[in-house]
Amino acid sequence: MEETRQENENLEFTNRIDLTELQESVHKIKTQLNKVIVGQKEMIDLLIVAIFSDGHALIEGVPGVAKTMTTKLLSRAMDIDFSRIQFTPDLMPSDILGTSVFNVKTSEFEFKKGPVFSNMVLIDEINRAPAKTQAALFEVMEEKQITMDGTRYKMNAPFIVLATQNPIEQEGTYRLPEAQLDRFIFKVNVEYPSAEEELEIITREQALEKNVKLDQVEKVITGAEIIKYKDLITQIKVEKNLLEYIANIVVNTRSNSFLFLGASPRASISILKASKAFAAINGRDFVTPEDIKNAAIPVLEHRVIVTPEREMEGVTSKQIIEQIIESVEIPR
């Protein structure tokens, strides 16, 4: 009887999917980033989850809190193509997507690919470009392709867009359309470091001397491994009652009197994908309510709009989402 009980326990805690390699890769990425970045654990965790969830991330924070540096370091830790686009008010869609150029030798137009044709694309200060340039990203972020002169051009996998924006400075900026915000799986809010972290930052800077920060980071994961891990995460098990839990949270954003705009079904799918990635990174082949809670706020925060009355009272979308999550019954 005792032997049977032990066998059942072993079976109960044995994953159907081997997640050891994935966990080791995540640890290696974090180790490389922590060589340079002090603190910012939540930002790093969410960016890794976004990548493994096949999603894009919007990083918001005041200048100087390592938004751009972290994304550049992340690309250095991965053996994939990387391009950076600095958004400015005079940037045109063709500056991002590419343009047709007349070839004198062949007397034909040839498509010259823009910087968006890469595995990881960093868009710096995304809210500085006008609406027509922002709209150029709609198709490529959702369908991972662009259509130019009637021809479709597919992006090479993996394809990840990481965008930064400054929440304080409003002069010369353009508000991101809701349709574009909805295409980011996460909005990552980057906070100021603590006093201890601040001291560590300047101590490391003092010790750096002539060394270059980016040179400290080594490539520890390939593009093929990222694709493999993304496929692995799709196999993570989610019970029906947890699917209902996700649906109830999102549906409640649409009927909440404090919200002018609720979340779309794309938000439900994003919570599902992100919660699977959280589970896998924690070594589990099944999703728990805690995984869903961890995913819900960064997925929903930028997708909902607070009513003007509540906004004037200082109520934030994060506070409302937290209340909604608390009000929805957790499956047992």
C-alpha positions as a Python dict, from the first residue, in 0.01 Angstrom:
ca = {
    (1, 'M'): (0, 0, 0),
    (2, 'E'): (284, 239, 93),
    (3, 'E'): (464, 167, -236),
    (4, 'T'): (146, 235, -433),
    (5, 'R'): (94, 570, -255),
    (6, 'Q'): (452, 678, -331),
    (7, 'E'): (415, 578, -698),
    (8, 'N'): (95, 784, -723),
    (9, 'E'): (270, 1085, -569),
    (10, 'N'): (556, 1053, -817),
    (11, 'L'): (312, 1036, -1105),
    (12, 'E'): (122, 1334, -971),
    (13, 'F'): (426, 1563, -964),
    (14, 'T'): (588, 1448, -1288),
    (15, 'N'): (542, 1693, -1577),
    (16, 'R'): (413, 1562, -1907),
    (17, 'I'): (650, 1808, -2078),
    (18, 'D'): (1021, 1842, -2002),
    (19, 'L'): (1069, 2210, -1921),
    (20, 'T'): (1422, 2183, -1782),
    (21, 'E'): (1594, 2324, -2090),
    (22, 'L'): (1351, 2615, -2111),
    (23, 'Q'): (1407, 2703, -1746),
    (24, 'E'): (1784, 2683, -1788),
    (25, 'S'): (1769, 2918, -2088),
    (26, 'V'): (1558, 3170, -1893),
    (27, 'H'): (1810, 3156, -1608),
    (28, 'K'): (2097, 3214, -1853),
    (29, 'I'): (1921, 3518, -2006),
    (30, 'K'): (1856, 3670, -1664),
    (31, 'T'): (2216, 3606, -1559),
    (32, 'Q'): (2346, 3791, -1864),
    (33, 'L'): (2112, 4088, -1813),
    (34, 'N'): (2194, 4109, -1442),
    (35, 'K'): (2557, 4167, -1532),
    (36, 'V'): (2452, 4518, -1632),
    (37, 'I'): (2095, 4585, -1516),
    (38, 'V'): (2039, 4641, -1144),
    (39, 'G'): (1693, 4547, -1014),
    (40, 'Q'): (1404, 4583, -1263),
    (41, 'K'): (1313, 4216, -1203),
    (42, 'E'): (951, 4265, -1310),
    (43, 'M'): (1050, 4430, -1640),
    (44, 'I'): (1294, 4150, -1726),
    (45, 'D'): (1043, 3878, -1629),
    (46, 'L'): (765, 4032, -1838),
    (47, 'L'): (987, 4084, -2143),
    (48, 'I'): (1097, 3719, -2135),
    (49, 'V'): (735, 3603, -2095),
    (50, 'A'): (629, 3829, -2385),
    (51, 'I'): (895, 3678, -2612),
    (52, 'F'): (799, 3319, -2523),
    (53, 'S'): (430, 3406, -2558),
    (54, 'D'): (488, 3519, -2917),
    (55, 'G'): (388, 3872, -2823),
    (56, 'H'): (512, 4231, -2831),
    (57, 'A'): (573, 4458, -2532),
    (58, 'L'): (531, 4830, -2467),
    (59, 'I'): (778, 4959, -2208),
    (60, 'E'): (680, 5281, -2033),
    (61, 'G'): (897, 5478, -1793),
    (62, 'V'): (1067, 5810, -1736),
    (63, 'P'): (1401, 5873, -1912),
    (64, 'G'): (1706, 5701, -1766),
    (65, 'V'): (1551, 5390, -1609),
    (66, 'A'): (1721, 5148, -1855),
    (67, 'K'): (1427, 5083, -2092),
    (68, 'T'): (1632, 5098, -2411),
    (69, 'M'): (1942, 4947, -2249),
    (70, 'T'): (1748, 4642, -2128),
    (71, 'T'): (1603, 4569, -2472),
    (72, 'K'): (1945, 4605, -2636),
    (73, 'L'): (2100, 4372, -2378),
    (74, 'L'): (1815, 4125, -2430),
    (75, 'S'): (1889, 4118, -2802),
    (76, 'R'): (2260, 4066, -2728),
    (77, 'A'): (2177, 3762, -2513),
    (78, 'M'): (1992, 3609, -2809),
    (79, 'D'): (2154, 3498, -3132),
    (80, 'I'): (1896, 3673, -3353),
    (81, 'D'): (1883, 3974, -3585),
    (82, 'F'): (1818, 4307, -3416),
    (83, 'S'): (1723, 4650, -3547),
    (84, 'R'): (1643, 4979, -3376),
    (85, 'I'): (1408, 5245, -3512),
    (86, 'Q'): (1410, 5589, -3353),
    (87, 'F'): (1061, 5730, -3398),
    (88, 'T'): (1047, 6101, -3481),
    (89, 'P'): (765, 6334, -3597),
    (90, 'D'): (895, 6334, -3956),
    (91, 'L'): (926, 5954, -3985),
    (92, 'M'): (732, 5808, -4278),
    (93, 'P'): (581, 5456, -4312),
    (94, 'S'): (832, 5375, -4588),
    (95, 'D'): (1116, 5449, -4343),
    (96, 'I'): (995, 5152, -4140),
    (97, 'L'): (851, 4907, -4390),
    (98, 'G'): (1069, 4976, -4693),
    (99, 'T'): (1004, 5111, -5041),
    (100, 'S'): (1012, 5013, -5406),
    (101, 'V'): (1324, 5136, -5585),
    (102, 'F'): (1368, 5148, -5963),
    (103, 'N'): (1656, 4929, -6081),
    (104, 'V'): (1811, 5087, -6390),
    (105, 'K'): (1984, 4764, -6496),
    (106, 'T'): (1669, 4552, -6499),
    (107, 'S'): (1426, 4840, -6571),
    (108, 'E'): (1204, 4706, -6292),
    (109, 'F'): (1104, 4817, -5945),
    (110, 'E'): (1262, 4622, -5660),
    (111, 'F'): (1142, 4622, -5301),
    (112, 'K'): (1406, 4743, -5058),
    (113, 'K'): (1322, 4610, -4712),
    (114, 'G'): (1304, 4852, -4419),
    (115, 'P'): (1440, 4802, -4066),
    (116, 'V'): (1123, 4625, -3951),
    (117, 'F'): (1254, 4316, -4131),
    (118, 'S'): (1438, 4173, -3833),
    (119, 'N'): (1380, 3922, -3552),
    (120, 'M'): (1373, 4175, -3270),
    (121, 'V'): (1274, 4534, -3346),
    (122, 'L'): (1327, 4806, -3086),
    (123, 'I'): (1107, 5110, -3147),
    (124, 'D'): (1239, 5391, -2934),
    (125, 'E'): (995, 5666, -2829),
    (126, 'I'): (708, 5509, -3024),
    (127, 'N'): (469, 5793, -2935),
    (128, 'R'): (681, 6053, -3120),
    (129, 'A'): (565, 5945, -3467),
    (130, 'P'): (233, 6062, -3620),
    (131, 'A'): (-73, 5841, -3673),
    (132, 'K'): (7, 5737, -4033),
    (133, 'T'): (348, 5603, -3926),
    (134, 'Q'): (200, 5426, -3624),
    (135, 'A'): (-63, 5268, -3849),
    (136, 'A'): (214, 5116, -4061),
    (137, 'L'): (282, 4878, -3770),
    (138, 'F'): (-72, 4739, -3748),
    (139, 'E'): (-36, 4460, -4004),
    (140, 'V'): (319, 4357, -3919),
    (141, 'M'): (253, 4334, -3544),
    (142, 'E'): (-64, 4128, -3579),
    (143, 'E'): (1, 3915, -3888),
    (144, 'K'): (384, 3921, -3897),
    (145, 'Q'): (379, 4032, -4259),
    (146, 'I'): (354, 4347, -4465),
    (147, 'T'): (172, 4406, -4792),
    (148, 'M'): (347, 4635, -5036),
    (149, 'D'): (231, 4700, -5393),
    (150, 'G'): (4, 4396, -5372),
    (151, 'T'): (284, 4163, -5261),
    (152, 'R'): (300, 4004, -4915),
    (153, 'Y'): (633, 3982, -4736),
    (154, 'K'): (653, 3748, -4436),
    (155, 'M'): (870, 3820, -4133),
    (156, 'N'): (1125, 3562, -4028),
    (157, 'A'): (1047, 3388, -3698),
    (158, 'P'): (1084, 3477, -3422),
    (159, 'F'): (945, 3828, -3469),
    (160, 'I'): (926, 4054, -3164),
    (161, 'V'): (851, 4426, -3133),
    (162, 'L'): (965, 4600, -2814),
    (163, 'A'): (863, 4966, -2794),
    (164, 'T'): (948, 5235, -2539),
    (165, 'Q'): (767, 5553, -2448),
    (166, 'N'): (796, 5834, -2194),
    (167, 'P'): (474, 5889, -1991),
    (168, 'I'): (569, 6236, -1870),
    (169, 'E'): (677, 6444, -2168),
    (170, 'Q'): (380, 6529, -2391),
    (171, 'E'): (526, 6795, -2621),
    (172, 'G'): (585, 6658, -2970),
    (173, 'T'): (419, 6323, -2893),
    (174, 'Y'): (114, 6146, -3032),
    (175, 'R'): (-117, 5921, -2834),
    (176, 'L'): (-103, 5559, -2944),
    (177, 'P'): (-429, 5442, -3109),
    (178, 'E'): (-628, 5181, -2915),
    (179, 'A'): (-591, 4942, -3210),
    (180, 'Q'): (-215, 4958, -3175),
    (181, 'L'): (-213, 4932, -2796),
    (182, 'D'): (-423, 4617, -2829),
    (183, 'R'): (-145, 4456, -3032),
    (184, 'F'): (97, 4470, -2740),
    (185, 'I'): (60, 4168, -2511),
    (186, 'F'): (203, 4365, -2217),
    (187, 'K'): (251, 4719, -2103),
    (188, 'V'): (556, 4714, -1875),
    (189, 'N'): (574, 5001, -1627),
    (190, 'V'): (933, 5071, -1524),
    (191, 'E'): (974, 5227, -1182),
    (192, 'Y'): (1264, 5418, -1025),
    (193, 'P'): (1527, 5202, -850),
    (194, 'S'): (1548, 5190, -469),
    (195, 'A'): (1825, 5372, -279),
    (196, 'E'): (2026, 5048, -252),
    (197, 'E'): (1984, 4977, -623),
    (198, 'E'): (2080, 5335, -708),
    (199, 'L'): (2404, 5293, -512),
    (200, 'E'): (2476, 4966, -692),
    (201, 'I'): (2418, 5134, -1030),
    (202, 'I'): (2670, 5412, -971),
    (203, 'T'): (2917, 5169, -808),
    (204, 'R'): (2910, 4952, -1120),
    (205, 'E'): (2942, 5259, -1341),
    (206, 'Q'): (3249, 5367, -1145),
    (207, 'A'): (3407, 5022, -1182),
    (208, 'L'): (3325, 5003, -1555),
    (209, 'E'): (3601, 5245, -1660),
    (210, 'K'): (3663, 5203, -2036),
    (211, 'N'): (3469, 4878, -2072),
    (212, 'V'): (3149, 4877, -2280),
    (213, 'K'): (2832, 4755, -2105),
    (214, 'L'): (2702, 4564, -2405),
    (215, 'D'): (3027, 4368, -2435),
    (216, 'Q'): (2961, 4205, -2098),
    (217, 'V'): (2659, 4015, -2234),
    (218, 'E'): (2707, 3683, -2416),
    (219, 'K'): (2468, 3508, -2652),
    (220, 'V'): (2302, 3223, -2464),
    (221, 'I'): (1996, 3133, -2674),
    (222, 'T'): (1930, 3095, -3046),
    (223, 'G'): (1630, 3190, -3256),
    (224, 'A'): (1556, 2821, -3318),
    (225, 'E'): (1545, 2760, -2942),
    (226, 'I'): (1302, 3049, -2894),
    (227, 'I'): (1071, 2900, -3157),
    (228, 'K'): (1101, 2556, -2992),
    (229, 'Y'): (1013, 2698, -2649),
    (230, 'K'): (715, 2888, -2790),
    (231, 'D'): (581, 2564, -2940),
    (232, 'L'): (642, 2388, -2608),
    (233, 'I'): (446, 2650, -2416),
    (234, 'T'): (140, 2600, -2638),
    (235, 'Q'): (121, 2246, -2494),
    (236, 'I'): (81, 2369, -2135),
    (237, 'K'): (-247, 2240, -1992),
    (238, 'V'): (-527, 2479, -1890),
    (239, 'E'): (-835, 2340, -1714),
    (240, 'K'): (-1180, 2447, -1837),
    (241, 'N'): (-1262, 2624, -1509),
    (242, 'L'): (-946, 2837, -1554),
    (243, 'L'): (-1054, 2930, -1906),
    (244, 'E'): (-1382, 3044, -1753),
    (245, 'Y'): (-1184, 3240, -1492),
    (246, 'I'): (-998, 3429, -1767),
    (247, 'A'): (-1323, 3496, -1955),
    (248, 'N'): (-1497, 3625, -1641),
    (249, 'I'): (-1214, 3869, -1563),
    (250, 'V'): (-1217, 4013, -1916),
    (251, 'V'): (-1597, 4028, -1944),
    (252, 'N'): (-1609, 4216, -1612),
    (253, 'T'): (-1396, 4495, -1763),
    (254, 'R'): (-1675, 4558, -2014),
    (255, 'S'): (-1947, 4600, -1753),
    (256, 'N'): (-1746, 4794, -1494),
    (257, 'S'): (-1895, 5141, -1435),
    (258, 'F'): (-1547, 5287, -1376),
    (259, 'L'): (-1430, 5191, -1726),
    (260, 'F'): (-1526, 5370, -2046),
    (261, 'L'): (-1371, 5094, -2262),
    (262, 'G'): (-1331, 4729, -2166),
    (263, 'A'): (-1088, 4468, -2298),
    (264, 'S'): (-1133, 4279, -2625),
    (265, 'P'): (-1122, 3900, -2685),
    (266, 'R'): (-760, 3953, -2791),
    (267, 'A'): (-694, 4036, -2424),
    (268, 'S'): (-839, 3699, -2317),
    (269, 'I'): (-612, 3520, -2563),
    (270, 'S'): (-314, 3723, -2439),
    (271, 'I'): (-384, 3631, -2075),
    (272, 'L'): (-408, 3265, -2179),
    (273, 'K'): (-76, 3274, -2366),
    (274, 'A'): (105, 3469, -2093),
    (275, 'S'): (-23, 3248, -1810),
    (276, 'K'): (105, 2942, -1998),
    (277, 'A'): (447, 3106, -2030),
    (278, 'F'): (450, 3195, -1659),
    (279, 'A'): (368, 2832, -1574),
    (280, 'A'): (640, 2694, -1802),
    (281, 'I'): (907, 2928, -1667),
    (282, 'N'): (813, 2814, -1316),
    (283, 'G'): (858, 2452, -1423),
    (284, 'R'): (492, 2352, -1443),
    (285, 'D'): (308, 2201, -1739),
    (286, 'F'): (-27, 2331, -1609),
    (287, 'V'): (-164, 2678, -1538),
    (288, 'T'): (-273, 2790, -1191),
    (289, 'P'): (-497, 3086, -1090),
    (290, 'E'): (-179, 3261, -970),
    (291, 'D'): (-34, 3248, -1323),
    (292, 'I'): (-351, 3412, -1455),
    (293, 'K'): (-334, 3684, -1187),
    (294, 'N'): (31, 3754, -1275),
    (295, 'A'): (-64, 3793, -1642),
    (296, 'A'): (-391, 3985, -1604),
    (297, 'I'): (-267, 4329, -1492),
    (298, 'P'): (12, 4382, -1751),
    (299, 'V'): (-218, 4242, -2023),
    (300, 'L'): (-524, 4453, -1935),
    (301, 'E'): (-382, 4779, -1798),
    (302, 'H'): (-321, 4944, -2137),
    (303, 'R'): (-630, 4800, -2304),
    (304, 'V'): (-897, 4960, -2085),
    (305, 'I'): (-989, 5329, -2052),
    (306, 'V'): (-1097, 5482, -1723),
    (307, 'T'): (-1404, 5709, -1733),
    (308, 'P'): (-1317, 6081, -1723),
    (309, 'E'): (-1491, 6124, -1386),
    (310, 'R'): (-1285, 5851, -1218),
    (311, 'E'): (-968, 5965, -1390),
    (312, 'M'): (-1016, 6312, -1240),
    (313, 'E'): (-1045, 6147, -899),
    (314, 'G'): (-705, 5986, -952),
    (315, 'V'): (-833, 5632, -1005),
    (316, 'T'): (-601, 5428, -1230),
    (317, 'S'): (-674, 5139, -1464),
    (318, 'K'): (-443, 4918, -1256),
    (319, 'Q'): (-650, 4979, -941),
    (320, 'I'): (-973, 4895, -1123),
    (321, 'I'): (-829, 4575, -1271),
    (322, 'E'): (-703, 4468, -929),
    (323, 'Q'): (-1057, 4519, -791),
    (324, 'I'): (-1205, 4316, -1076),
    (325, 'I'): (-960, 4030, -1017),
    (326, 'E'): (-1046, 4029, -647),
    (327, 'S'): (-1419, 4027, -722),
    (328, 'V'): (-1406, 3728, -959),
    (329, 'E'): (-1428, 3394, -777),
    (330, 'I'): (-1110, 3187, -800),
    (331, 'P'): (-1174, 2834, -934),
    (332, 'R'): (-1113, 2554, -686),
}
